[in-house]
């Protein structure tokens, strides 16, 4: 039990279509850090380890994460690291760091300003640089191929995809940070034109600027920082091949393995936040993890209602943890993804403990 | 929570050169990885996780290249982490991989770092002018030259110290078959007569631009005990970061470096680094950074670093050999340069540094810094499990 680590704080910037700040996230991060530190009663000097997730390509510059450090006030110097991936992987690195016993608290953050670029074109540069990227296949078109594979194989239908959107947008009405929200019927959604057949615009996550941050604490510190910590009972991540043709695109074996490890043989959870930037991916992930019909998925609205690149995965973990903090849920699962069409996936399982 | 022991059980690196046109990025990484696995005496099924480090993605023009390289890295079905902390990234990559073992998460972790600068244009990547940011208007040499000038003024070091470092590192590099530059005949006079690039930094005092990769295998105690060859036990690791610009920042002797070193020596139980460390692989991309970092690391009092360089103490056979591999001045595949320092520090205590071996090396320092001297990563390796 003494090895346990908990999420004790979460804060995020509003998910919005466009901000006016720099691409290094400072303007979005400063108020997020303030909210998080005020909420936990910690100061910058109290944090044992810092870890961030972001992308130089999205920021359109080398070393954007160095400029982001300006949001911290990192003097005296801090113990810090950075992953070039969604900040959910920064949270994993921080979780490992606390497990070494070197530190007992960590602050993890991610940021991305997608409005500064043409996201679907930027993401083409994640593909094989010699044989695929020169053809500039864009992220929405590749997701369309994945959606089509699932439809043709009978794994999901366009109507089921639309119902994911309808449910997510309705749930997002209760999330003040959501970019998109509202009441839609499946029939209304299916009447919309295709964007990348079989995907319609609403099947695709919007372009979002955003940032998020989480505080992790060891068992010795968590109870003093949070009334009901979200204890991490398991966390794992796996990657698949970078060759699209070598993958089973209508399945997600990396998610299935990560979930199996993170759940540790106890499959039941109250709710799940799944990082699905396309509607069919929520259906795919739900199946890969083995979530029952009873489990509420994406009560925040999910990435389809706001998808800040490089913090949307961390935001899923924060949203799920917040439901443990509030007492609304006891055992929750959060998922994050990275790379083209769910190439890399992380699953984090958390629980509240009432004693 | 208690930290588990960890050790480096194998290292590998590529032949570094300006343009490795014979291999792709995947082939470059595999050249280093295959050598590391062979040196460790392990195979792919033994590897539990992979950590990849490299400097900015813009250097190759590939966004998060670890995704496309997943197959070459042997990562499918395993956890893959990508680290990026500027020029210190190779060192950070080793430290993150070490923490995965020290935390008890994995038994064996593969750390890989590479840079294939010939695939894109690093000067372009470093010259993008983002809005609201004052352009530096200089390459790395132009950025660091004023720091060197300031160091010379503060310390009163004689003008030829930088040339001494360049001669030592290039001659050391001539003994290293993997080094990019082999210049066994270089002399202080030839360095001092080379072109002044960024006063006071001359051409022969600057690192080359290299394609290259490095890899190492980290293992837990049981796996290290089972290794067929000597291993390098980790005695301590440390990382520190400070902001790029603020009033009063000391860029010559940055607080982040001093704090990281202090934390490192404390964690390692080392009271007198100059007496207790047998060999150091320090990130010296411009010759004058040897005396600057010797001071920053606490090997000498402030202002005296150049004295141990001048006395020959940092040469092979000296009191504290620095960069017996030839260092960054002999090979600079940027993202891999830090991991090379960490791997060479491991090879020394494993007794597998070939012609660059320091006799009887039992305690070694690996050091990397990045950005504008605001990122620091370091570790201490030991030939023995107890120290």
Coordinates of N, CA and C in Angstrom, one line a residue, chain A residues 49-53 65 69 78-84 90 93-94 97 107-109, chain B residues 82-85 89 92-93 95-96 239-241 375:
Chain A
X49 N 9.2 16.7 -8.9 CA 9.5 16.4 -10.3 C 8.5 17.0 -11.2
X50 N 8.9 17.5 -12.4 CA 8.1 18.1 -13.4 C 8.2 17.3 -14.7
X51 N 7.2 17.0 -15.4 CA 7.3 16.3 -16.7 C 6.2 16.8 -17.6
X52 N 6.6 17.2 -18.8 CA 5.6 17.7 -19.8 C 5.5 16.9 -21.1
X53 N 4.4 17.1 -21.8 CA 4.3 16.5 -23.1 C 3.9 17.6 -24.1
X65 N 9.1 23.2 -25.7 CA 8.9 22.8 -24.3 C 9.8 23.6 -23.4
X69 N 8.6 26.2 -20.1 CA 9.1 26.3 -18.7 C 9.0 27.7 -18.1
X78 N 14.6 23.3 -11.4 CA 13.7 22.2 -11.0 C 14.2 20.9 -11.6
X79 N 13.7 19.8 -11.0 CA 14.0 18.4 -11.5 C 12.9 18.1 -12.6
X80 N 13.3 18.1 -13.9 CA 12.3 18.1 -14.9 C 12.7 17.3 -16.1
X81 N 11.7 16.8 -16.8 CA 11.8 16.0 -18.1 C 10.7 16.3 -19.0
X82 N 10.8 15.8 -20.2 CA 9.8 16.1 -21.2 C 9.7 14.9 -22.2
X83 N 8.5 14.6 -22.6 CA 8.2 13.6 -23.6 C 7.6 14.3 -24.9
X84 N 8.1 13.8 -26.0 CA 7.5 14.3 -27.3 C 6.3 13.5 -27.6
X90 N 3.9 11.6 -20.2 CA 4.6 12.3 -19.2 C 4.2 11.9 -17.8
X93 N 5.8 8.7 -17.0 CA 7.2 8.9 -16.6 C 7.3 9.4 -15.2
X94 N 6.4 10.3 -14.8 CA 6.3 10.9 -13.5 C 5.9 9.8 -12.4
X97 N 8.9 7.8 -11.8 CA 9.8 8.6 -11.0 C 9.5 8.5 -9.5
X107 N 4.4 17.2 -10.9 CA 3.4 18.0 -11.6 C 3.6 17.7 -13.1
X108 N 2.6 17.2 -13.8 CA 2.6 16.8 -15.2 C 1.8 17.8 -16.0
X109 N 2.3 18.2 -17.1 CA 1.4 19.1 -17.9 C 1.6 18.9 -19.4
Chain B
X82 N 9.2 8.3 -25.6 CA 10.0 9.2 -26.4 C 10.4 10.4 -25.5
X83 N 11.7 10.6 -25.3 CA 12.1 11.7 -24.5 C 12.7 12.8 -25.4
X84 N 12.5 14.0 -25.0 CA 13.1 15.1 -25.8 C 13.4 16.3 -24.8
X85 N 14.7 16.4 -24.4 CA 15.1 17.5 -23.5 C 16.3 18.3 -24.1
X89 N 19.3 15.4 -24.2 CA 18.3 14.4 -24.3 C 18.9 13.0 -24.2
X92 N 19.2 12.3 -20.6 CA 17.8 12.1 -20.0 C 17.2 10.8 -20.4
X93 N 17.5 10.4 -21.7 CA 17.0 9.1 -22.1 C 17.5 7.9 -21.3
X95 N 18.6 8.2 -18.2 CA 18.1 8.4 -16.9 C 16.6 7.9 -16.8
X96 N 15.8 8.2 -17.8 CA 14.4 7.7 -17.8 C 14.4 6.2 -17.9
X239 N 18.9 15.2 -12.8 CA 18.5 16.1 -13.9 C 18.0 17.4 -13.3
X240 N 18.4 18.5 -13.9 CA 17.9 19.8 -13.5 C 17.7 20.7 -14.7
X241 N 16.7 21.6 -14.5 CA 16.3 22.6 -15.6 C 16.2 24.0 -15.0
X375 N 19.5 22.9 -19.5 CA 19.1 21.5 -19.3 C 20.3 20.7 -18.9

